[in-house]
Coordinates of C-alpha atoms in Angstrom, one line a residue:
M1 CA 0.0 0.0 0.0
H2 CA 1.3 3.5 -0.8
S3 CA 0.6 6.8 0.9
V4 CA 0.9 10.0 -1.1
D5 CA 2.3 13.2 0.6
S6 CA 0.0 16.1 -0.3
N7 CA 2.8 18.6 -0.1
N8 CA 5.4 17.1 -2.4
G9 CA 3.2 14.6 -4.3
K10 CA 5.7 11.8 -3.8
N11 CA 5.2 8.3 -2.4
F12 CA 6.0 8.9 1.3
W13 CA 5.8 5.3 2.5
K14 CA 7.0 3.5 -0.6
K15 CA 10.2 1.8 0.1
S16 CA 11.9 -1.3 -1.2
N17 CA 10.2 -4.4 0.1
K18 CA 13.7 -5.6 0.9
L19 CA 14.1 -2.9 3.6
V20 CA 11.0 -3.5 5.7
P21 CA 11.8 -3.6 9.4
G22 CA 11.8 -7.1 10.9
R23 CA 12.9 -8.8 7.8
A24 CA 14.4 -12.3 8.6
V25 CA 18.2 -12.5 8.6
Y26 CA 19.1 -15.5 6.4
G27 CA 22.0 -17.8 7.1
A28 CA 23.2 -21.3 6.8
M29 CA 20.5 -22.5 9.2
H30 CA 17.8 -20.2 7.8
P31 CA 17.7 -20.3 3.9
P32 CA 15.3 -17.9 2.2
L33 CA 11.9 -19.0 1.1
A34 CA 11.5 -19.6 -2.6
Q35 CA 9.0 -17.3 -4.1
P36 CA 6.3 -18.7 -6.4
G37 CA 7.3 -18.4 -10.1
K38 CA 11.0 -18.2 -9.4
S39 CA 13.2 -21.1 -10.2
K40 CA 16.3 -19.8 -8.5
V41 CA 16.9 -18.4 -5.1
S42 CA 18.8 -15.1 -5.3
S43 CA 20.7 -13.4 -2.6
P44 CA 19.9 -10.0 -1.0
E45 CA 23.1 -8.6 -2.4
K46 CA 22.1 -9.3 -6.0
E47 CA 18.6 -8.1 -5.3
R48 CA 20.0 -4.8 -4.1
S49 CA 22.2 -4.4 -7.1
S50 CA 19.2 -4.9 -9.4
S51 CA 16.8 -2.7 -7.5
T52 CA 16.4 1.0 -8.4
G53 CA 15.0 4.1 -6.9
I54 CA 16.8 3.7 -3.5
S55 CA 18.7 6.8 -2.5
R56 CA 21.2 7.1 0.3
S57 CA 19.9 10.6 1.1
S58 CA 16.4 9.5 1.8
G59 CA 16.4 10.7 5.4
Q60 CA 17.7 9.6 8.7
T61 CA 15.1 6.8 9.1
S62 CA 15.9 5.4 5.7
D63 CA 19.6 5.6 6.5
S64 CA 19.1 3.6 9.7
F65 CA 17.4 0.8 7.8
R66 CA 20.0 0.9 5.1
N67 CA 22.9 0.7 7.6
Y68 CA 21.2 -2.3 9.3
W69 CA 20.6 -4.0 5.9
E70 CA 24.2 -3.3 4.7
S71 CA 25.6 -4.9 7.9
V72 CA 23.9 -8.2 7.1
N73 CA 24.0 -8.1 3.3
D74 CA 26.5 -11.0 3.2
A75 CA 24.4 -13.4 5.2
W76 CA 23.3 -15.2 2.1
E77 CA 25.6 -15.4 -0.9
C78 CA 24.7 -17.7 -3.8
E79 CA 28.4 -18.5 -4.4
D80 CA 28.7 -19.8 -0.9
D81 CA 25.5 -21.7 -1.0
E82 CA 26.2 -25.4 -0.7
F83 CA 22.6 -26.3 -0.8
T84 CA 21.8 -25.1 -4.3
S85 CA 25.0 -25.9 -6.0
L86 CA 25.1 -29.7 -6.2
A87 CA 27.4 -31.7 -8.2
D88 CA 25.0 -34.4 -9.5
G89 CA 21.5 -33.0 -8.9
K90 CA 19.3 -30.1 -8.0
I91 CA 16.8 -29.5 -5.3
S92 CA 13.5 -28.2 -6.5
S93 CA 12.3 -24.9 -5.3
H94 CA 9.3 -26.6 -3.7
V95 CA 11.5 -28.8 -1.6
S96 CA 13.7 -25.9 -0.5
A97 CA 10.7 -23.8 0.4
C98 CA 9.1 -26.5 2.4
A99 CA 12.3 -27.3 4.2
A100 CA 13.1 -23.7 5.0
S101 CA 9.5 -23.2 6.2
Q102 CA 9.7 -26.2 8.5
V103 CA 13.0 -25.0 10.0
I104 CA 11.7 -21.5 10.6
D105 CA 8.6 -22.8 12.2
R106 CA 10.6 -25.1 14.5
H107 CA 12.9 -22.3 15.6
R108 CA 10.0 -20.0 16.3
S109 CA 8.2 -22.6 18.4
G110 CA 11.4 -23.7 20.2
L111 CA 10.7 -27.3 19.5
L112 CA 13.3 -29.9 19.3
P113 CA 13.8 -32.1 16.2
P114 CA 11.4 -35.0 16.0
P115 CA 12.6 -38.3 17.4
L116 CA 14.3 -40.8 15.2
A117 CA 11.7 -42.8 13.3
T118 CA 12.1 -46.6 13.2
K119 CA 10.3 -46.9 9.9
S120 CA 10.3 -44.4 7.0
T121 CA 7.0 -43.3 5.5
S122 CA 6.2 -45.0 2.2
A123 CA 7.1 -42.8 -0.7
A124 CA 4.2 -44.2 -2.7
D125 CA 1.8 -43.2 0.1
S126 CA 3.3 -39.7 0.1
V127 CA 2.7 -39.3 -3.6
S128 CA -0.8 -40.8 -3.6
S129 CA -1.9 -38.5 -0.8
G130 CA -1.6 -35.6 -3.3
H131 CA -1.1 -33.0 -0.5
Q132 CA 1.4 -32.5 2.2
D133 CA 1.4 -30.0 5.1
S134 CA 4.4 -27.8 5.3
R135 CA 5.4 -29.4 8.6
Q136 CA 5.5 -32.8 6.9
A137 CA 7.2 -31.7 3.7
P138 CA 10.1 -33.9 2.4
I139 CA 13.6 -32.7 3.3
V140 CA 16.7 -33.7 1.4
S141 CA 20.1 -32.2 1.5
T142 CA 23.6 -33.3 0.7
Q143 CA 25.7 -30.7 2.5
K144 CA 29.1 -32.1 3.3
T145 CA 28.1 -35.6 2.3
R146 CA 30.0 -38.4 3.9
S147 CA 31.4 -41.2 1.7
V148 CA 28.8 -43.6 0.7
S149 CA 30.7 -46.5 2.2
D150 CA 29.2 -45.7 5.6
G151 CA 25.8 -45.0 4.1
S152 CA 25.2 -41.7 5.9
I153 CA 24.2 -38.4 4.4
Y154 CA 24.3 -35.2 6.3
G155 CA 21.4 -32.7 6.2
P156 CA 21.8 -29.1 7.2
F157 CA 18.3 -28.0 7.9
N158 CA 17.7 -29.6 11.2
D159 CA 21.2 -30.5 12.2
G160 CA 20.6 -34.0 11.0
I161 CA 22.2 -37.0 9.5
L162 CA 20.3 -39.4 7.3
D163 CA 20.5 -43.1 7.9
N164 CA 21.5 -45.4 5.1
R165 CA 18.6 -44.9 2.7
K166 CA 20.1 -46.5 -0.5
H167 CA 17.2 -48.9 -0.9
L168 CA 14.3 -46.5 -0.1
P169 CA 11.6 -46.8 -2.7
Q170 CA 11.3 -44.1 -5.3
P171 CA 8.0 -42.4 -5.6
A172 CA 5.9 -43.6 -8.5
G173 CA 6.3 -41.4 -11.6
S174 CA 9.0 -39.3 -10.0
A175 CA 11.9 -38.6 -12.4
K176 CA 13.8 -36.4 -10.0
S177 CA 16.0 -37.8 -7.2
L178 CA 19.1 -36.5 -5.5
R179 CA 22.4 -38.3 -5.7
A180 CA 25.2 -38.2 -3.2
G181 CA 28.1 -40.2 -4.7
N182 CA 26.6 -43.5 -5.8
A183 CA 23.8 -43.4 -3.3
T184 CA 20.3 -42.4 -4.5
V185 CA 18.2 -40.7 -1.9
S186 CA 14.5 -40.2 -2.5
P187 CA 13.2 -36.7 -2.1
T188 CA 10.3 -38.0 0.0
L189 CA 12.4 -38.6 3.1
S190 CA 10.8 -37.5 6.3
P191 CA 12.6 -35.2 8.7
A192 CA 12.0 -37.7 11.3
H193 CA 15.1 -39.6 10.0
L194 CA 17.5 -36.7 10.8
M195 CA 19.8 -37.2 13.7
L196 CA 23.1 -35.4 14.2
P197 CA 25.1 -33.0 12.1
S198 CA 28.4 -33.6 10.4
N199 CA 30.2 -31.9 13.2
H200 CA 28.4 -34.0 15.8
H201 CA 31.6 -34.7 17.7
Q202 CA 32.0 -31.0 18.5
H203 CA 28.3 -30.9 19.4
N204 CA 28.7 -33.9 21.7
N205 CA 31.6 -32.2 23.5
L206 CA 29.6 -29.1 23.9
R207 CA 26.7 -31.1 25.2
E208 CA 29.0 -32.7 27.8
R209 CA 30.0 -29.3 29.0
L210 CA 26.5 -27.6 28.9
T211 CA 23.9 -30.4 29.2
H212 CA 22.1 -30.5 32.5
D213 CA 22.5 -34.0 34.0
P214 CA 20.3 -34.1 37.1
D215 CA 21.5 -37.5 38.3
R216 CA 25.2 -36.5 38.1
E217 CA 24.7 -33.1 39.6
R218 CA 22.5 -34.5 42.4
E219 CA 25.1 -37.2 43.3
S220 CA 27.9 -34.5 43.2
G221 CA 25.8 -32.3 45.4
R222 CA 25.0 -35.1 47.9
L223 CA 28.7 -36.0 48.1
D224 CA 29.5 -32.4 49.0
R225 CA 26.9 -32.3 51.7
F226 CA 28.1 -35.6 53.2
E227 CA 31.7 -34.3 53.3
E228 CA 30.5 -31.0 54.9
V229 CA 28.6 -32.9 57.6
L230 CA 31.3 -35.5 58.3
Y231 CA 34.4 -33.3 58.0
G232 CA 33.3 -29.7 57.6
S233 CA 33.1 -28.9 61.3
R234 CA 34.7 -29.9 64.6
S235 CA 31.7 -32.1 65.4
A236 CA 29.5 -34.0 63.0
D237 CA 25.8 -33.4 63.0
V238 CA 24.5 -37.0 63.4
A239 CA 20.9 -36.0 62.9
E240 CA 21.7 -34.4 59.6
L241 CA 23.9 -37.3 58.6
R242 CA 20.9 -39.7 59.2
K243 CA 18.7 -37.6 56.9
L244 CA 21.3 -37.7 54.2
S245 CA 22.0 -41.4 54.6
W246 CA 18.4 -42.5 54.4
S247 CA 18.3 -42.5 50.6
G248 CA 21.7 -44.0 50.2
I249 CA 25.3 -43.2 51.0
P250 CA 28.0 -42.4 48.4
P251 CA 30.4 -45.4 48.3
K252 CA 33.4 -43.1 48.8
L253 CA 32.1 -42.0 52.2
R254 CA 30.1 -45.1 53.3
A255 CA 32.8 -46.6 55.6
D256 CA 33.1 -43.4 57.8
T257 CA 29.4 -42.8 57.6
W258 CA 28.6 -46.3 58.9
R259 CA 31.1 -45.9 61.7
A260 CA 29.6 -42.6 62.7
L261 CA 25.9 -43.8 62.5
N262 CA 26.8 -47.0 64.3
G263 CA 28.2 -44.9 67.2
Y264 CA 31.7 -46.4 66.8
L265 CA 33.2 -43.2 65.3
P266 CA 33.0 -40.2 67.6
A267 CA 31.2 -37.1 66.3
N268 CA 34.0 -34.9 67.4
F269 CA 36.5 -34.7 64.5
E270 CA 39.5 -34.2 66.7
R271 CA 38.9 -37.4 68.8
R272 CA 38.2 -39.7 65.9
Q273 CA 41.8 -40.9 65.2
E274 CA 42.6 -41.4 68.8
A275 CA 39.3 -43.3 69.4
L276 CA 39.9 -45.6 66.4
E277 CA 43.4 -46.4 67.5
R278 CA 42.3 -47.1 71.0
K279 CA 39.4 -49.4 70.0
R280 CA 41.5 -51.3 67.5
K281 CA 44.2 -51.8 70.1
E282 CA 41.6 -53.0 72.6
Y283 CA 40.2 -55.6 70.1
W284 CA 43.6 -57.1 69.4
N285 CA 44.2 -57.3 73.1
F286 CA 41.0 -59.4 73.3
V287 CA 42.4 -61.6 70.5
K288 CA 45.6 -62.2 72.4
Q289 CA 43.7 -62.9 75.6
Y290 CA 41.0 -65.2 74.4
Y291 CA 41.6 -66.6 70.9
H292 CA 44.1 -69.2 72.0
T293 CA 41.4 -70.8 74.2
R294 CA 39.2 -71.7 71.2
H295 CA 40.2 -75.4 71.4
E296 CA 39.6 -75.7 75.1
D297 CA 36.7 -77.9 76.2
Q298 CA 34.5 -75.0 77.3
H299 CA 34.8 -73.1 74.0
S300 CA 35.5 -75.9 71.5
D301 CA 31.8 -76.4 70.6
T302 CA 31.4 -72.7 69.9
F303 CA 34.5 -72.5 67.7
R304 CA 33.6 -75.7 65.9
Q305 CA 30.2 -74.3 64.9
I306 CA 31.8 -71.0 63.8
H307 CA 34.4 -72.9 61.8
M308 CA 31.6 -74.9 60.0
D309 CA 29.3 -71.9 59.3
I310 CA 31.8 -69.5 57.8
P311 CA 32.6 -71.4 54.5
R312 CA 28.8 -71.9 53.9
M313 CA 27.6 -68.3 54.5
A314 CA 28.3 -67.0 51.0
P315 CA 29.7 -69.6 48.7
L316 CA 29.3 -67.6 45.5
I317 CA 31.4 -64.6 46.8
S318 CA 35.1 -65.5 46.1
L319 CA 36.3 -62.9 48.6
L320 CA 34.7 -64.8 51.5
Q321 CA 36.3 -68.1 50.4
Q322 CA 39.9 -66.9 50.9
P323 CA 41.5 -68.5 53.9
V324 CA 42.8 -65.3 55.3
V325 CA 39.3 -63.8 55.2
Q326 CA 37.8 -66.8 56.9
E327 CA 40.4 -66.6 59.7
M328 CA 39.5 -63.0 60.2
F329 CA 35.8 -63.9 60.5
E330 CA 36.6 -66.7 63.0
R331 CA 38.4 -64.3 65.3
I332 CA 35.6 -61.7 65.1
L333 CA 32.8 -64.2 65.9
F334 CA 34.7 -66.1 68.5
I335 CA 35.7 -63.0 70.5
W336 CA 32.2 -61.7 70.3
A337 CA 30.8 -65.0 71.6
I338 CA 33.3 -65.1 74.5
R339 CA 32.3 -61.5 75.5
H340 CA 28.6 -62.2 75.3
P341 CA 27.9 -65.4 77.2
A342 CA 24.2 -64.7 77.6
S343 CA 23.6 -65.6 73.9
G344 CA 26.9 -66.9 72.7
Y345 CA 27.3 -67.6 69.0
V346 CA 24.1 -68.3 67.1
Q347 CA 23.8 -69.2 63.4
G348 CA 23.0 -66.1 61.5
I349 CA 25.3 -63.8 63.3
N350 CA 28.1 -64.7 60.9
D351 CA 26.1 -63.2 58.0
L352 CA 25.9 -59.9 59.8
V353 CA 29.7 -59.5 59.6
I354 CA 29.8 -59.5 55.8
P355 CA 28.4 -56.0 55.1
F356 CA 30.7 -54.4 57.6
F357 CA 33.7 -56.3 56.4
V358 CA 33.0 -55.6 52.7
V359 CA 32.4 -51.8 53.2
F360 CA 35.5 -51.3 55.4
L361 CA 37.7 -53.4 53.1
S362 CA 36.5 -51.4 50.0
D363 CA 37.8 -48.3 51.9
V364 CA 41.4 -49.5 51.9
I365 CA 41.8 -51.3 48.6
P366 CA 42.9 -49.3 45.4
P367 CA 40.0 -47.4 43.8
G368 CA 38.3 -49.1 41.0
K369 CA 39.0 -52.6 42.2
A370 CA 36.1 -55.1 42.7
V371 CA 36.0 -55.8 46.4
D372 CA 34.1 -59.1 46.0
T373 CA 37.1 -60.7 44.1
Y374 CA 40.0 -58.7 45.6
D375 CA 42.9 -60.7 47.0
V376 CA 43.1 -59.6 50.6
S377 CA 46.7 -60.8 50.9
L378 CA 47.7 -57.8 48.9
V379 CA 46.5 -55.4 51.6
S380 CA 49.0 -54.4 54.2
G381 CA 48.8 -56.0 57.6
S382 CA 48.0 -52.8 59.5
L383 CA 45.1 -52.0 57.2
C384 CA 43.7 -55.5 57.5
E385 CA 43.9 -55.3 61.3
G386 CA 42.0 -52.1 61.2
V387 CA 39.3 -53.6 58.9
E388 CA 38.9 -56.6 61.2
A389 CA 38.7 -54.5 64.4
D390 CA 36.2 -52.0 62.9
S391 CA 34.0 -54.9 61.8
F392 CA 34.1 -56.4 65.3
W393 CA 33.1 -53.2 67.1
C394 CA 30.4 -52.3 64.6
L395 CA 28.9 -55.8 64.8
S396 CA 29.0 -55.6 68.6
R397 CA 27.0 -52.3 68.5
L398 CA 24.5 -53.7 66.0
L399 CA 23.9 -56.8 68.1
D400 CA 23.5 -54.7 71.3
G401 CA 20.2 -53.4 69.8
I402 CA 18.8 -56.8 68.8
Q403 CA 20.3 -58.9 71.6
D404 CA 17.0 -60.7 72.2
N405 CA 17.1 -62.1 68.7
Y406 CA 19.9 -64.4 69.7
T407 CA 19.3 -65.3 73.3
F408 CA 17.6 -68.6 74.3
A409 CA 14.6 -69.5 72.1
Q410 CA 15.2 -66.2 70.2
P411 CA 12.2 -64.4 71.6
G412 CA 12.9 -61.2 69.7
I413 CA 12.6 -62.9 66.3
Q414 CA 9.4 -64.7 67.4
T415 CA 7.9 -61.4 68.4
R416 CA 8.8 -59.9 65.0
V417 CA 7.2 -62.8 63.2
T418 CA 4.0 -62.3 65.1
Q419 CA 4.0 -58.6 64.4
L420 CA 4.6 -59.3 60.7
R421 CA 1.6 -61.5 60.5
E422 CA -0.6 -58.9 62.1
L423 CA 0.7 -56.1 59.9
V424 CA 0.3 -58.0 56.7
S425 CA -3.3 -58.9 57.7
R426 CA -4.1 -55.2 57.8
I427 CA -2.2 -53.9 54.8
D428 CA -2.9 -56.9 52.4
E429 CA -5.7 -58.9 53.7
G430 CA -6.0 -60.9 50.4
L431 CA -2.4 -62.1 50.6
H432 CA -2.8 -62.9 54.3
R433 CA -5.9 -65.1 53.7
H434 CA -4.2 -66.7 50.7
L435 CA -1.2 -67.8 52.8
E436 CA -3.4 -69.1 55.6
R437 CA -5.7 -70.9 53.3
H438 CA -2.8 -72.9 52.0
G439 CA -1.3 -73.6 55.4
I440 CA 1.7 -71.2 55.2
D441 CA 2.9 -70.2 58.6
Y442 CA 4.9 -66.9 58.7
L443 CA 7.5 -68.5 60.9
Q444 CA 8.4 -70.8 58.1
F445 CA 9.8 -68.1 55.8
S446 CA 10.2 -64.9 57.8
F447 CA 12.3 -66.3 60.7
R448 CA 15.3 -66.3 58.3
W449 CA 14.5 -62.8 57.2
F450 CA 14.8 -61.4 60.8
N451 CA 17.6 -63.7 61.8
N452 CA 19.8 -62.7 58.9
V453 CA 18.4 -59.2 58.3
L454 CA 17.3 -60.2 54.8
M455 CA 20.8 -61.0 53.7
R456 CA 19.9 -64.4 52.3
E457 CA 17.2 -62.9 50.2
L458 CA 19.1 -60.1 48.5
P459 CA 22.3 -59.7 46.5
L460 CA 25.2 -58.3 48.5
S461 CA 25.1 -54.9 46.8
C462 CA 21.4 -54.5 47.6
T463 CA 22.1 -55.5 51.2
V464 CA 24.6 -52.7 51.6
R465 CA 22.1 -50.2 50.2
L466 CA 19.4 -51.5 52.6
W467 CA 21.8 -51.1 55.5
D468 CA 22.4 -47.5 54.6
T469 CA 18.7 -46.9 55.4
L470 CA 18.7 -49.2 58.5
H471 CA 21.7 -47.3 59.9
A472 CA 20.0 -44.0 59.2
E473 CA 16.9 -45.0 61.2
Q474 CA 17.0 -44.6 65.0
E475 CA 15.9 -48.2 65.5
G476 CA 16.5 -49.5 62.1
F477 CA 17.6 -53.1 62.8
S478 CA 15.1 -53.6 65.7
H479 CA 12.0 -51.8 64.6
F480 CA 12.1 -50.4 61.1
L481 CA 13.2 -53.9 59.7
L482 CA 9.7 -55.1 60.5
Y483 CA 8.2 -52.6 58.0
V484 CA 10.8 -53.4 55.5
A485 CA 9.9 -57.1 55.8
A486 CA 6.2 -56.3 55.3
A487 CA 6.9 -54.1 52.2
F488 CA 9.3 -56.8 50.9
L489 CA 6.5 -59.5 51.2
R490 CA 3.9 -57.2 49.7
H491 CA 6.2 -56.5 46.7
F492 CA 5.8 -60.1 45.7
S493 CA 2.1 -60.3 46.5
P494 CA 1.0 -60.7 42.8
R495 CA 3.3 -63.6 42.2
L496 CA 2.3 -65.3 45.5
M497 CA -1.4 -65.0 44.6
Q498 CA -0.7 -66.9 41.5
Q499 CA 0.6 -70.0 43.4
Q500 CA -2.3 -72.3 44.2
D501 CA -0.6 -74.9 46.5
F502 CA 1.6 -75.1 49.6
Q503 CA 4.6 -76.4 47.7
G504 CA 4.6 -73.6 45.1
L505 CA 4.2 -70.9 47.8
M506 CA 7.0 -72.2 49.9
L507 CA 9.4 -72.6 47.0
L508 CA 8.7 -69.0 45.9
L509 CA 9.0 -67.6 49.5
Q510 CA 12.3 -69.3 50.1
N511 CA 13.7 -68.4 46.7
L512 CA 12.3 -65.0 45.8
P513 CA 13.5 -63.6 42.4
T514 CA 15.8 -60.8 43.6
S515 CA 19.1 -61.8 41.8
N516 CA 18.7 -59.0 39.3
W517 CA 17.7 -56.4 41.8
T518 CA 19.5 -53.0 42.0
D519 CA 19.4 -50.0 44.3
S520 CA 16.2 -48.9 42.6
E521 CA 14.2 -51.9 43.9
I522 CA 15.6 -51.4 47.4
S523 CA 14.6 -47.7 47.3
L524 CA 11.0 -48.7 46.5
V525 CA 10.9 -51.2 49.3
V526 CA 12.3 -48.8 52.0
A527 CA 10.0 -46.1 50.7
E528 CA 7.0 -48.4 51.1
A529 CA 8.3 -49.4 54.6
F530 CA 8.6 -45.7 55.5
K531 CA 4.9 -45.2 54.5
L532 CA 3.8 -48.1 56.6
K533 CA 5.8 -46.9 59.6
Y534 CA 4.1 -43.6 59.6
M535 CA 0.7 -45.0 58.7
F536 CA 0.6 -46.8 62.0
A537 CA 2.8 -44.5 64.1
D538 CA -0.1 -43.4 66.3
A539 CA -1.6 -46.9 66.7
P540 CA 0.8 -48.9 68.9
K541 CA -1.6 -51.8 69.2
H542 CA -1.6 -52.6 65.5
L543 CA 1.3 -54.9 65.9
L544 CA -0.3 -56.9 68.8
N545 CA -2.5 -59.9 68.4
Q546 CA -5.8 -60.1 70.2
Q547 CA -4.4 -61.7 73.4
Q548 CA -1.5 -59.2 73.6
A549 CA -3.9 -56.3 72.9
Q550 CA -6.1 -57.4 75.9
H551 CA -3.0 -57.6 78.1
Y552 CA -2.0 -54.2 76.8
Q553 CA -5.3 -52.7 77.8
A554 CA -5.4 -54.5 81.2
G555 CA -2.1 -52.8 82.0
G556 CA -3.8 -49.4 81.9
H557 CA -2.7 -48.3 78.4
K558 CA -5.4 -46.5 76.4

């Protein structure tokens, strides 16, 4: 539209349509749209040279537009255009226009390129449809084509690389196709096939530096917080350490964290080394004082049982089959049994040494070595002595909280089994009735769960992850373990409901399919256990059977 100035009679608003404000700046990623009726895309520089009637002295406003236009007049030069000057073929103006329109629309909307398609759209279907939307227009390019031996063709318009498309069908009746070397590419390729640009190695390096990786950043942040709590002040904040440890402990700091949460490592940073040296020296004094009595009549039965149980506790872990490791376990268990005559050694206690020993050993072996296959004879004597002593003291503190699990008749475990039955009857009544209907007693499968703290049911790595949370809980091994067992049983409820006889149920309960479990499954179980704990936090009688509840009320508790 033109507006005529009444004073001078000239076209006041008429300017070259190439100088309109807001005109797109074209570049390698933004080719100009082909105009209808034109068979060749021209550059703004050539358009300027061919246009007339543009004066440099047309006013200040006109000069500002001209200065802006001249500053970008080399953004698109035909002689630099690799998209329209092809060796063996030409791209139709329709293809170029559609491709450019799609790229511009994508950049305007901020959308990412479409995902890699598993199957290409049939070319015959594309032709028979007779109409294509601009967002589904075919895109073909051969910018910086790779050799045809690897079957990959690079496309510039959406930073993509085309898969090997040598054998794609040609559209019926189409006489035009693009060639890259000896590979013929159909012009009906969908942009969904585009992946990475020719300089994708540089892009990958850039992505490594700039891409937001939540998992990596979260783990790095957690490690920093652990180090700050453990070593950042004169005294560690044990309450904060428990919060951090509940969802898992970084392997690098697991040994010191377990020592601190177990109560073995003092919270005061300045006293830690002194306390460790003193407790380790005390343990080895016990060894000198008692270990030589293992063959005496009063202790021979205890030591014989320990000696038989150790080789059988984890036959698939080569670390625990090494003679030097088995001797270390014998000393730990025998000294503990001598110092705790009320219970003595009970089968199952030997399993509780394994997580402590593995975690403390991994803290002294070279980084990157697999602890479950490492040759302990390569570790120096002083470090081995420290690992053994630390394992003994942490085991002692753990068993102090669940002592009634291993006294005569093991009343602690029997109480937990009864509580588990009551709890499951409330949270999964269908499973509870199913087990009772087929004659399954909870004592038949859950006794081992509480006796070994689920160690026989889980891979060693999952046990270590579970113990992170049990250490983080105030009464993790005595109280929270009950909710973990209930969540663990409930996790397999669908499979158990499919078993329709006693034999099938018992085989499944004693061999639960956890061999492929990872930390993710353990995290789900402990999260469910946490929900159960707080669901019944204000109902102390939910873990009591009817007889116990009546006794509870008779005692004056309301």
